Short mmCIF file of C-alpha atoms in Angstrom, two decimals:
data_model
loop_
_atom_site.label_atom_id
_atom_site.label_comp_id
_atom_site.label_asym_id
_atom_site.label_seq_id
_atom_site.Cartn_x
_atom_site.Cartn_y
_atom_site.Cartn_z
CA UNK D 283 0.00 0.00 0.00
CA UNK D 284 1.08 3.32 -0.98
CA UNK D 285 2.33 5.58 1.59
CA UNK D 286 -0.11 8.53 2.46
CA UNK D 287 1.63 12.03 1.35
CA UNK D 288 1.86 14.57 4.04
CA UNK D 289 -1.42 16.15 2.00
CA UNK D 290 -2.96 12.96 2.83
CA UNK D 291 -1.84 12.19 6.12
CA UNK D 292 -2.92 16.04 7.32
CA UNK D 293 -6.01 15.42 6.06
CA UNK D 294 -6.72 12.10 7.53
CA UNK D 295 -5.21 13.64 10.82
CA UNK D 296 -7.86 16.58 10.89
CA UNK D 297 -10.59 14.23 9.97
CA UNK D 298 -9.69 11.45 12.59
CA UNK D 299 -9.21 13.68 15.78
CA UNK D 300 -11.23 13.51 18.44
CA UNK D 301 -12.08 15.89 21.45
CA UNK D 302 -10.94 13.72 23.86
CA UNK D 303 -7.54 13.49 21.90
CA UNK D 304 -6.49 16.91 22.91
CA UNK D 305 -4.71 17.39 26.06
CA UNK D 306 -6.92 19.13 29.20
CA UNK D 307 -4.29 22.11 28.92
CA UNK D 308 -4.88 22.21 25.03
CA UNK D 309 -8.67 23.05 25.88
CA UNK D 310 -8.14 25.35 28.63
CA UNK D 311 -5.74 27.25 26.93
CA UNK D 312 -8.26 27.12 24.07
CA UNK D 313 -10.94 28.62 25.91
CA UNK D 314 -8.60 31.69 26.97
CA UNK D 315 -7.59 32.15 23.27
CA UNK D 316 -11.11 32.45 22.11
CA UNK D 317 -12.03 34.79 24.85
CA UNK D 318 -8.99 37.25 23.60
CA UNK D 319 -10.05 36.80 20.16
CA UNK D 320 -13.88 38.07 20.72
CA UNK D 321 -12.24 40.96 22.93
CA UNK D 322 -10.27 41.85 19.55
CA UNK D 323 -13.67 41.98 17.42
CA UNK D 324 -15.11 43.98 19.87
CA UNK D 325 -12.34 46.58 19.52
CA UNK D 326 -11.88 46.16 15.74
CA UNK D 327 -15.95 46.33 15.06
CA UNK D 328 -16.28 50.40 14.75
CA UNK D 329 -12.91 51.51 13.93
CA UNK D 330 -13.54 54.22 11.25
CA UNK D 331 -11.34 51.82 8.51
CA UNK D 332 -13.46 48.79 10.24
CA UNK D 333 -16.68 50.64 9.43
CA UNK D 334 -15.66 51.91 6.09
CA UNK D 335 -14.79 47.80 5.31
CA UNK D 336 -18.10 46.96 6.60
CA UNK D 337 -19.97 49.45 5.17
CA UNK D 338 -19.07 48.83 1.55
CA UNK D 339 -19.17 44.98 1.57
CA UNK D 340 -22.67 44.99 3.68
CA UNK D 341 -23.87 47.31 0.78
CA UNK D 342 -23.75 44.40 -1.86
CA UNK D 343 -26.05 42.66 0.21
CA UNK D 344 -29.44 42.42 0.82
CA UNK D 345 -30.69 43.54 4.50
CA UNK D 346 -32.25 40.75 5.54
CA UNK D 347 -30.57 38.36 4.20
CA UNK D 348 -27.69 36.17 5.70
CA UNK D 349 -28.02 34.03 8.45
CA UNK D 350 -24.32 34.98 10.40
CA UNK D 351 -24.22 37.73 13.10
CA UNK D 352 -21.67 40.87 12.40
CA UNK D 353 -19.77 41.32 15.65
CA UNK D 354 -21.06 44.49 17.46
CA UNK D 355 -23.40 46.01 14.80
CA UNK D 356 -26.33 45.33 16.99
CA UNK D 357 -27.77 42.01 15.56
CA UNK D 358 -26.81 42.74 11.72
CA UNK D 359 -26.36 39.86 9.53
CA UNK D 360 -24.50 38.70 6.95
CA UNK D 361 -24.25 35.90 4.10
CA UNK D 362 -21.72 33.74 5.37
CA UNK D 363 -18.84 34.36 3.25
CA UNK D 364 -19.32 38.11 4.03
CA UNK D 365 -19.53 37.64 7.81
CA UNK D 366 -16.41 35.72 7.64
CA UNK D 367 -14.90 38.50 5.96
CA UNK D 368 -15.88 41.39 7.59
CA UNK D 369 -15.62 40.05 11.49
CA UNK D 370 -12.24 38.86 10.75
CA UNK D 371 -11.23 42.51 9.70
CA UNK D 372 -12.56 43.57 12.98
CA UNK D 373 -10.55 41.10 14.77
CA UNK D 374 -7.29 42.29 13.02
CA UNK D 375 -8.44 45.77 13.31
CA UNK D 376 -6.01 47.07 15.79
CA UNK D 377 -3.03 44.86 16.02
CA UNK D 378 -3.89 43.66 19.12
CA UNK D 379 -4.69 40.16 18.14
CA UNK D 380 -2.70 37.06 19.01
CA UNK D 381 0.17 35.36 16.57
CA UNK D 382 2.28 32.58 16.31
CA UNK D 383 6.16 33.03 17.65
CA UNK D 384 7.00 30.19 15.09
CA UNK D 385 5.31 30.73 11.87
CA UNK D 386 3.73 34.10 12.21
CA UNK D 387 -0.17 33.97 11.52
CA UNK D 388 -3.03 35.33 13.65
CA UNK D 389 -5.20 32.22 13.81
CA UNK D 390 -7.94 33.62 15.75
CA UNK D 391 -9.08 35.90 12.85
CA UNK D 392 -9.11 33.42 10.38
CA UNK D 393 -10.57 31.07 12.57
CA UNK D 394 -13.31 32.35 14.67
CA UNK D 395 -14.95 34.32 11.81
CA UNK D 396 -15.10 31.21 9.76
CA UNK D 397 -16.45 29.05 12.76
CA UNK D 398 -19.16 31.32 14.16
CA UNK D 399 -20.40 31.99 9.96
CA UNK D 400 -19.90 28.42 9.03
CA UNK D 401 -22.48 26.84 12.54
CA UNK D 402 -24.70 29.96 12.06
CA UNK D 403 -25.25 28.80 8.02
CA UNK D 404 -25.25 25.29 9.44
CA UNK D 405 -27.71 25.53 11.81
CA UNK D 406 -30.24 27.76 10.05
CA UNK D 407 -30.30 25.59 7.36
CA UNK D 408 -30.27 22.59 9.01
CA UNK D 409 -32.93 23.27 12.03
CA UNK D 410 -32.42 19.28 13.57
CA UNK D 411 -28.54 20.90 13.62
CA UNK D 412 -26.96 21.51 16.90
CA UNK D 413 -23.30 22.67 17.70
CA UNK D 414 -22.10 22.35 21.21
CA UNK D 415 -19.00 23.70 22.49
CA UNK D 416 -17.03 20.50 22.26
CA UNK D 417 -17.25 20.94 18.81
CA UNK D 418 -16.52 24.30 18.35
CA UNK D 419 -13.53 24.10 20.66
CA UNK D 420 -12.56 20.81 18.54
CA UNK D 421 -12.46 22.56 15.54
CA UNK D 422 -10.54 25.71 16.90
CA UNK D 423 -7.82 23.08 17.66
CA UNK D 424 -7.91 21.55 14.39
CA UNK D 425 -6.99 24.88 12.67
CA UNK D 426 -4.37 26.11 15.59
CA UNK D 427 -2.61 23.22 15.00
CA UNK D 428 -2.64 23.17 10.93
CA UNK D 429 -2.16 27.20 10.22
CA UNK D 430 1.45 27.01 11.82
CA UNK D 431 2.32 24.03 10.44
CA UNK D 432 1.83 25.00 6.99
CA UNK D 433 3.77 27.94 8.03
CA UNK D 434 7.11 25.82 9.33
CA UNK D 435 6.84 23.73 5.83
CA UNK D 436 7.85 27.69 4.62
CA UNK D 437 10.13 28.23 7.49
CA UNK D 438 8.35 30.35 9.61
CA UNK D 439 8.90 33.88 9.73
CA UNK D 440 10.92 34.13 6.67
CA UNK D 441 8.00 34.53 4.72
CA UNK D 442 7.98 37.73 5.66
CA UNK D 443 11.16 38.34 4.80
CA UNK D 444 10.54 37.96 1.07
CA UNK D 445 7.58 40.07 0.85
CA UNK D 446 4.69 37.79 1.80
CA UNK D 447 1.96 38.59 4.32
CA UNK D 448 2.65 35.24 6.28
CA UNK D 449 -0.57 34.73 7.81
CA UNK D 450 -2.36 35.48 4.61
CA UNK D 451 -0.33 32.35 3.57
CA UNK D 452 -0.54 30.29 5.61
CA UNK D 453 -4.54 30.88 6.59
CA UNK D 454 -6.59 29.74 4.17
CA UNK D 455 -5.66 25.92 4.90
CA UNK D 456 -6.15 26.99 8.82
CA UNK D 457 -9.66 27.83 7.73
CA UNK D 458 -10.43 25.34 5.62
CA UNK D 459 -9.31 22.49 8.58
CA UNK D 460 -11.35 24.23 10.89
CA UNK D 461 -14.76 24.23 9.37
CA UNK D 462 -14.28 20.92 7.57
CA UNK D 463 -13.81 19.77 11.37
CA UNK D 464 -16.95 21.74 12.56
CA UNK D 465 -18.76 19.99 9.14
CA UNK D 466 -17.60 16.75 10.03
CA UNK D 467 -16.09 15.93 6.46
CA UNK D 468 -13.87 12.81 5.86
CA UNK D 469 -10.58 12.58 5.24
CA UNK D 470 -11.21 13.01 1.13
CA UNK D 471 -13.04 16.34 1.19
CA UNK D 472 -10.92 17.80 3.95
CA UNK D 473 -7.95 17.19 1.45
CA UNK D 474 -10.86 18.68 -1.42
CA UNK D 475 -10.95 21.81 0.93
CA UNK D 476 -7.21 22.15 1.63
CA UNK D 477 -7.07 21.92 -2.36
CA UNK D 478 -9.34 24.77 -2.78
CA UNK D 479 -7.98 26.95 0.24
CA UNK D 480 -4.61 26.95 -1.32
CA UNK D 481 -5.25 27.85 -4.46
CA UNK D 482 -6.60 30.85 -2.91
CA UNK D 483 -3.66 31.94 -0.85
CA UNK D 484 -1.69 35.23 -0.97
CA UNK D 485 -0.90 38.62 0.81
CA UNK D 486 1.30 41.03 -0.19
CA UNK D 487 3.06 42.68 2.64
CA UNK D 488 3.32 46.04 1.47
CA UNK D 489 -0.28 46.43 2.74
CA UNK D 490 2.18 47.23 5.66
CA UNK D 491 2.63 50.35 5.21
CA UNK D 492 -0.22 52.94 4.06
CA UNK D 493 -3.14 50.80 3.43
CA UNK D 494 -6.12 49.62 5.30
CA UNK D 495 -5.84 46.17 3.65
CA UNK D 496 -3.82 45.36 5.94
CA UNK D 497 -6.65 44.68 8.54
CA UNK D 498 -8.40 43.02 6.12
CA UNK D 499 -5.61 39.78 4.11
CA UNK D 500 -6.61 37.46 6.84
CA UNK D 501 -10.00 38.21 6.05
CA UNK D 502 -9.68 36.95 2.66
CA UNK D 503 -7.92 33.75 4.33
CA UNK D 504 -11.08 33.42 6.16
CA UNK D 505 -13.38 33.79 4.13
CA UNK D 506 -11.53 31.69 1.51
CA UNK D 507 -10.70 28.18 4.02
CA UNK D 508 -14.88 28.74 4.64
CA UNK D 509 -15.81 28.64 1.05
CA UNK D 510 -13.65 25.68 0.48
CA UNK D 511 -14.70 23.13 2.95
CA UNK D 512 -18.04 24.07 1.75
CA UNK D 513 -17.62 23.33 -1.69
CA UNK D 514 -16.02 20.06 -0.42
CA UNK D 515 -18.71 19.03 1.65
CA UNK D 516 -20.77 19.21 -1.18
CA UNK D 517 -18.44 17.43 -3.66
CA UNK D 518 -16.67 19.77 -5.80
CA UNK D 519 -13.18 18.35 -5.67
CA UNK D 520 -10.12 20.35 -5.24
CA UNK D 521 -6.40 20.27 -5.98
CA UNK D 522 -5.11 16.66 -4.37
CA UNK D 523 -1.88 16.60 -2.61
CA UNK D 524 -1.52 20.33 -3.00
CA UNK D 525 1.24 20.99 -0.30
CA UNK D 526 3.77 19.11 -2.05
CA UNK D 527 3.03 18.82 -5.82
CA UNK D 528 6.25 19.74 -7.92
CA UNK D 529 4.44 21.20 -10.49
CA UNK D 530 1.89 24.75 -8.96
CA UNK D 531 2.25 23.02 -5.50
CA UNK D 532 1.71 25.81 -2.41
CA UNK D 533 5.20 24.71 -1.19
CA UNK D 534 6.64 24.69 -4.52
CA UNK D 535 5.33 28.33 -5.36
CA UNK D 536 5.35 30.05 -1.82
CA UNK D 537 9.05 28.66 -1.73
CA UNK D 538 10.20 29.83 -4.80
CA UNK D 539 13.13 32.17 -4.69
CA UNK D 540 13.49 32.14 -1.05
CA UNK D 541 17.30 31.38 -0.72
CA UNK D 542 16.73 28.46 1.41
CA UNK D 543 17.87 24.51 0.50
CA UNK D 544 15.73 22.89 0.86
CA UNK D 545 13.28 25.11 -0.37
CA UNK D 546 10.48 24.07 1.80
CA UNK D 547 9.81 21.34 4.19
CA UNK D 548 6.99 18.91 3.56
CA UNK D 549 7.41 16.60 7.08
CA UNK D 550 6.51 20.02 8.81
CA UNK D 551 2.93 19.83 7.57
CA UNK D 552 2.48 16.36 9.43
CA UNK D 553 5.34 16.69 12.01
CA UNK D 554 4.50 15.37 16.04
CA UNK D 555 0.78 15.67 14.91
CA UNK D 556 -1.18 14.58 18.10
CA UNK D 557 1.85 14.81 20.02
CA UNK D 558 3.15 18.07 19.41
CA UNK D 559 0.93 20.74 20.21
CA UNK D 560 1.31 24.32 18.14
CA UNK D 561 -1.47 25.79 19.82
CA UNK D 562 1.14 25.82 22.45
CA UNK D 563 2.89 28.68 20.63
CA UNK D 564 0.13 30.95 19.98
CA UNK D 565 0.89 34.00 21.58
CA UNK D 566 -1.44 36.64 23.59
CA UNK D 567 -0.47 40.56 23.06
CA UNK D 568 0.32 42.49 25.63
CA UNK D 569 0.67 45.52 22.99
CA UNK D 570 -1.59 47.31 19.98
CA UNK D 571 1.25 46.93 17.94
CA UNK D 572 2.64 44.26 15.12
CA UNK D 573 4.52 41.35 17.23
CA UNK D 574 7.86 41.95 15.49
CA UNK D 575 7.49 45.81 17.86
CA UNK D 576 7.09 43.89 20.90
CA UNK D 577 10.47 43.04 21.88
CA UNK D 578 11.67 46.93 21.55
CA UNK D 579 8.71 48.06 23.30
CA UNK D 580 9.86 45.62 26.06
CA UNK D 581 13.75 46.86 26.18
CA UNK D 582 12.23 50.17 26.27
CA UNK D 583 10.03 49.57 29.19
CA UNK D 584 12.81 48.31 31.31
CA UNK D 585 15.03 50.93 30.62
CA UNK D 586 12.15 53.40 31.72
CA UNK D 587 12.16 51.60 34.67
CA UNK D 588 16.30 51.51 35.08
CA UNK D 589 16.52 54.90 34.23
CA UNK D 590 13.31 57.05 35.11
CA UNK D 591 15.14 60.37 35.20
CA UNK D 592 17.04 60.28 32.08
CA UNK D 593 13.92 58.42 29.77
CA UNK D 594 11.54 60.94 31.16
CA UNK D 595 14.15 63.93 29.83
CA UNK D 596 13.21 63.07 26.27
CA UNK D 597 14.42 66.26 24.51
CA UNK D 598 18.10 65.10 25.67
CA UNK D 599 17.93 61.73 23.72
CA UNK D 600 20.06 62.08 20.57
CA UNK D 601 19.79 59.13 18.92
CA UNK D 602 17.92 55.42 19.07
CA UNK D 603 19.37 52.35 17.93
CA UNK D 604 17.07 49.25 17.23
CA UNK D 605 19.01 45.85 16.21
CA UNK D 606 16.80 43.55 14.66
CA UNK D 607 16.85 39.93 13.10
CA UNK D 608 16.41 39.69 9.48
CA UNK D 609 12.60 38.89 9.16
CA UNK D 610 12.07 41.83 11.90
CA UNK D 611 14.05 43.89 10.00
CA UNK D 612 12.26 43.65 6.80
CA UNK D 613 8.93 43.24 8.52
CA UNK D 614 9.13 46.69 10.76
CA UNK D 615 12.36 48.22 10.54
CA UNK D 616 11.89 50.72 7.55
CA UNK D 617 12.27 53.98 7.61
CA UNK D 618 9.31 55.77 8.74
CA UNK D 619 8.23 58.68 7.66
CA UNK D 620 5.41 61.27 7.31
CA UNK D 621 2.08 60.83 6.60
CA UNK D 622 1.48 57.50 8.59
CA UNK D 623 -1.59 55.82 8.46
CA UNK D 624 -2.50 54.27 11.77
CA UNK D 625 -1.59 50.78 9.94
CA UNK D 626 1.87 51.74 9.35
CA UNK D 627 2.32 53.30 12.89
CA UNK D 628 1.26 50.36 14.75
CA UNK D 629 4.14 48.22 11.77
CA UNK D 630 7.28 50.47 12.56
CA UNK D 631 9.78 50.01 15.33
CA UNK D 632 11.23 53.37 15.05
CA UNK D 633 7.46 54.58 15.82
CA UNK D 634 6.48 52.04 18.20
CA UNK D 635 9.53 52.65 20.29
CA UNK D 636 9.05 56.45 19.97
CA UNK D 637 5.17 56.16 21.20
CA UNK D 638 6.77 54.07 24.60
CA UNK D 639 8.99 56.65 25.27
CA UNK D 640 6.55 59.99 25.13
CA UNK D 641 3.30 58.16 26.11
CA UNK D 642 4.74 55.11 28.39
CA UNK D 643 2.18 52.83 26.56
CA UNK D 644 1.37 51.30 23.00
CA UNK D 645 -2.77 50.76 23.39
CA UNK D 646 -5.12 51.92 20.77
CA UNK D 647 -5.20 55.37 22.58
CA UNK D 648 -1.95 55.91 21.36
CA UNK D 649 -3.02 55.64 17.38
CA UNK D 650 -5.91 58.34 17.21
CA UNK D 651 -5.26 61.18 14.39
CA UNK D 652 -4.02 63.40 17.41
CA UNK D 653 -1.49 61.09 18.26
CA UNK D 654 -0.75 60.33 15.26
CA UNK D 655 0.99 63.87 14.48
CA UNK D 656 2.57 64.29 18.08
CA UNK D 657 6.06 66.13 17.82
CA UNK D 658 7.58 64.74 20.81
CA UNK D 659 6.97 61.57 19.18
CA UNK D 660 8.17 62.39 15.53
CA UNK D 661 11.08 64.06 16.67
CA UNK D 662 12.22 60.93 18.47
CA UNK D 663 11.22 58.88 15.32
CA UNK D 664 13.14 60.73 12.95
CA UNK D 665 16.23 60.33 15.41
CA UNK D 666 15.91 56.09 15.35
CA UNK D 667 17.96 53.92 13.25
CA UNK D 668 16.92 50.37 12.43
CA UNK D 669 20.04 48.14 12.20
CA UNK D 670 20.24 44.83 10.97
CA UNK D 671 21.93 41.74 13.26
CA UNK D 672 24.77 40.99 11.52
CA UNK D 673 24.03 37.19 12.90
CA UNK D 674 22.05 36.08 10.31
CA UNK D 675 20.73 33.27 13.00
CA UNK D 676 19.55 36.56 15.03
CA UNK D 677 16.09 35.45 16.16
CA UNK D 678 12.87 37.11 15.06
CA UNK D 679 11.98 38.13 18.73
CA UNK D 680 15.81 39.20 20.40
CA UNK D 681 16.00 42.59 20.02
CA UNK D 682 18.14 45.13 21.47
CA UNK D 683 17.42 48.83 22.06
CA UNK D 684 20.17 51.08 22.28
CA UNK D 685 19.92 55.10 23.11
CA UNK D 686 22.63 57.80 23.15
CA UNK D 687 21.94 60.92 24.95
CA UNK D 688 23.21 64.37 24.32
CA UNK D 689 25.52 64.55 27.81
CA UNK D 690 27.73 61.41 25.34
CA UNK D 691 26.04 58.88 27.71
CA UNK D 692 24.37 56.18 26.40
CA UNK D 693 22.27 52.65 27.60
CA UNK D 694 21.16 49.87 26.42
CA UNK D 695 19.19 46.82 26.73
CA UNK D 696 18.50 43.56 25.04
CA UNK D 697 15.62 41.10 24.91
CA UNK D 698 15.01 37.98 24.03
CA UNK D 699 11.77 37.43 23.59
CA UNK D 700 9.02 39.76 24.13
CA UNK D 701 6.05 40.05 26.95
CA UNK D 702 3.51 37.45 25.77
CA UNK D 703 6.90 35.07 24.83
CA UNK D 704 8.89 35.11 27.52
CA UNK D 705 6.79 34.59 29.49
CA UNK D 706 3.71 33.77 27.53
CA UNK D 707 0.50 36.26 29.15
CA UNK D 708 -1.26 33.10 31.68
CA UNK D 709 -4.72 32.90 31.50
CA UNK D 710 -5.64 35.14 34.69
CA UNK D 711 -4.13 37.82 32.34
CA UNK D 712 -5.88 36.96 29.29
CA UNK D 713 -9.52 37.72 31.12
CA UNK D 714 -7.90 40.75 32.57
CA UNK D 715 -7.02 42.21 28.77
CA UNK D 716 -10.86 40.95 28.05
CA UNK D 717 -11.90 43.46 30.49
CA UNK D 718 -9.64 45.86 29.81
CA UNK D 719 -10.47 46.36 26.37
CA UNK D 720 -14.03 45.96 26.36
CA UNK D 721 -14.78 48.20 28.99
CA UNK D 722 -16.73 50.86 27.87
CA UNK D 723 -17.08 49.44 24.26
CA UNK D 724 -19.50 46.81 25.36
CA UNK D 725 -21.99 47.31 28.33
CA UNK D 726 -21.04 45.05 31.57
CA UNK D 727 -23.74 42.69 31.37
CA UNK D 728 -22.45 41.34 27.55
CA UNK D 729 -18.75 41.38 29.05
CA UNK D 730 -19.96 39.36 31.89
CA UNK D 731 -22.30 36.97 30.10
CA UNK D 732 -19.42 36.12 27.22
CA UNK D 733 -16.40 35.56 29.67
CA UNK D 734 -18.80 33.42 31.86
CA UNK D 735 -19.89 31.03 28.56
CA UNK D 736 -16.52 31.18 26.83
CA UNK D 737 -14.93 29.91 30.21
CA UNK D 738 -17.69 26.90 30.41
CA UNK D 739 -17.55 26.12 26.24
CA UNK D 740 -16.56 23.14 27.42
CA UNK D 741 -20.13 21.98 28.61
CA UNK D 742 -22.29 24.10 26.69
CA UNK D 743 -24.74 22.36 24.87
CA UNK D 744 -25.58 24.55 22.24
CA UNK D 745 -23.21 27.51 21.25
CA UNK D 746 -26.01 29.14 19.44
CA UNK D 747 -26.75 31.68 22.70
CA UNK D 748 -22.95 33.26 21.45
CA UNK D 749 -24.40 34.74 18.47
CA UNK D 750 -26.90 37.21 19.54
CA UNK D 751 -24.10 38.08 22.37
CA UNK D 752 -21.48 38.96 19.99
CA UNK D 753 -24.33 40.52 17.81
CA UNK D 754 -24.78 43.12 20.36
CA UNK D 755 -23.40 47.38 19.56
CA UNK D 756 -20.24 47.30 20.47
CA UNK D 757 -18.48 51.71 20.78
CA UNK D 758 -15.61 53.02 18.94
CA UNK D 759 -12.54 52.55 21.25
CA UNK D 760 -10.66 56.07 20.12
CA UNK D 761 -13.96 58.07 19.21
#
């Protein structure tokens, strides 16, 4: 008998597993994730470039009628495919949204979004059709654990380095395990729907830097991974074996010009699968700001707290030196420059560390229009270099911050990992950034009545009472 190809054997792997598979930790850990990721589509849902995406894609449709709840725009609703879209936009709205330290993707908007449009289409249709929160926390897990490892088969982070919006990438398949999971497809369509996902994939990272788009590529992934499995689960067949296939493969293409030898790394797709848990390395933010930021927000923290005095005397800083790895580098370490769009503010280094030193915090306060144009913090962006690490095995997350002052003293610090890393944000933290960021943009009773059911998914019978919930107005966080 032929051996399975690691198209196959994913496949199989995300048909096969089983609730009770996945560690207890997995599933509490899951449960927190979730929670952060609703907190993020809260936040995202009436951002003026949130409402402006919304707006125009909610116009090509008819009022009344989709069956799937847009978060926080007080019980409107959405063809599926749309709803997928537009809440995952929300969800990436303001950077604050968790990623992957190993193979950079922010699986909770390409997940969620798919999952809540995908058992809302379900279930409407299908009125005998009942999700309960085993399953919906099943096939979470099924696309934690499948985004990053499409992402390793590319080698991580280095995706970026070459241009591509990594997550973008990597997301559609995420997508496409997840609701095949939640639809229950065998091991056949799943690998119909990876087939289809893939040959959907892309995301050009130059949204990076002006552009609202931005918010929206994992959107697209999303939406894309939904409309696959469901073309699968109704039979229309997709690309087979469409990780590895010489000839158009994803690896093939996504690999192509990348330096590396090998050029990609099949075994990754299906490596420790069951064993080796990537939801593991999904990490929370402690920051509105693009991950590759977090480490020099960090070294600048701790030499605010080091040095109180001479930080707080911020007209006497001369000069700012960032070292960064190479995706880092390429990913945030350009040279910023007026205008900046909120989008590329929250991407830079030079700005990011610039906003810690005036303000003493990166949050979405920091990125209204006002703050935007403050001089205290242009003047100390215009003074910040970006270096490269001359080690080219210099880790996306070390970092090292390095400022000069104008009395020819200077200090330093370094980091290897950021807040959210090392050490990873625990769980009592996660519901304390839940509250933090919905207060005041949804009333108490919705905060209170989400945490409590996300915290119990495990034995909720139906997850149908989530809808309306997230359905429910949700403010502008910087109006």
């Amino acid at each position: 008998m032929a051996e399975s190809s690691p198209t196959e054997t994913l496949a199989k792997w995300v048909s096969a597993l089983t609730y009770d598979e996945i560690p207890e930790s997995i599933i509490t850990r899951t449960k927190y994730l979730i929670l952060d990721g609703l907190a993020c589509a809260f936040v995202g849902s009436h951002l003026p470039w949130s409402e402006k995406a919304a707006t125009a894609l909610l116009s090509l449709e008819h009022p009344f009628a989709g069956d799937a709840t847009i978060f926080g725009w007080e019980g409107r609703k959405a063809t599926a495919l749309t709803a997928a879209l537009v809440n995952s936009t929300f969800i990436q709205g303001f950077e604050l949204d968790d990623w992957h330290s190993r193979a950079p993707l922010h699986s909770n908007s390409i997940l969620l979004p798919a999952l809540f449009a995908a058992a809302q289409h379900v279930t409407g249709k299908e009125s005998d059709t009942r999700i309960d929160g085993r399953n919906l926390i099943l096939a979470t897990v099924a696309g934690y654990e499948v985004g990053p490892r499409v992402g390793l088969a590319l080698y991580g982070s280095h995706v970026l380095s070459k241009g591509w919006h990594s997550g973008a990438v990597f997301g559609p398949a995420a997508s496409a395990a997840s609701v095949s999971k939640l639809l229950g497809l065998d091991a056949g369509k799943v690998e119909d729907a990876f087939g289809i996902a893939c040959t959907q994939a892309c995301g050009l990272m130059s949204a990076q830097f002006e552009s609202e788009v931005k918010r929206m590529q994992h959107g697209f992934a999303a939406r894309n991974g939904l409309m696959a499995a469901m073309l699968a689960r109704d039979g229309y067949i997709g690309i087979k074996k469409v990780f590895e296939r010489d000839y158009g493969g994803f690896l093939t293409q996504f690999s192509a010009g990348n330096g590396k030898t090998p050029a990609y790394l099949p075994d990754e797709l299906v490596k420790g699968l069951g064993q080796t848990w990537q939801t593991e390395n999904i990490c929370i933010k402690a920051y509105a700001a693009m991950a590759g930021t977090h480490p020099t927000i960090d070294c600048v923290r701790q030499l605010q707290e080091e040095h109180p005095e001479k930080m707080k005397d911020i007209k006497a800083i001369k000069k700012v030196t960032i070292t960064l790895g190479d995706a880092a580098f390429h990913h945030g370490g350009w040279k910023t420059t007026r205008p900046l769009t909120s989008t590329g503010a929250q991407m830079s280094n030079s700005f990011v560390a610039a906003t810690q030193i005036v303000h003493g915090s990166v949050m979405p306060v920091q990125f209204t229009p006002e703050q935007l144009e403050n001089e205290d913090t242009w003047r100390l962006t215009d003074l910040t270099e970006c270096v490269l690490a001359t080690d080219s095995e210099w880790p996306f997350s070390r970092q090292n911050v390095r400022i000069e002052f104008e009395d020819s003293t200077e200090i330093s610090y370094a980091k290897d990992g950021a807040r959210g890393i090392i050490p990873p944000l625990t769980n009592d933290e996660i519901v304390d950034k839940w509250r933090q960021l919905t207060k005041n943009v949804i009333d108490q009773e919705t905060t209170d009545s989400i945490e409590k059911f996300i915290l119990s998914l495990d034995t909720q019978e139906d997850v149908s009472g989530l809808y309306e919930l997230m359905g429910r107005l949700a403010k502008n966080p910087i109006a």
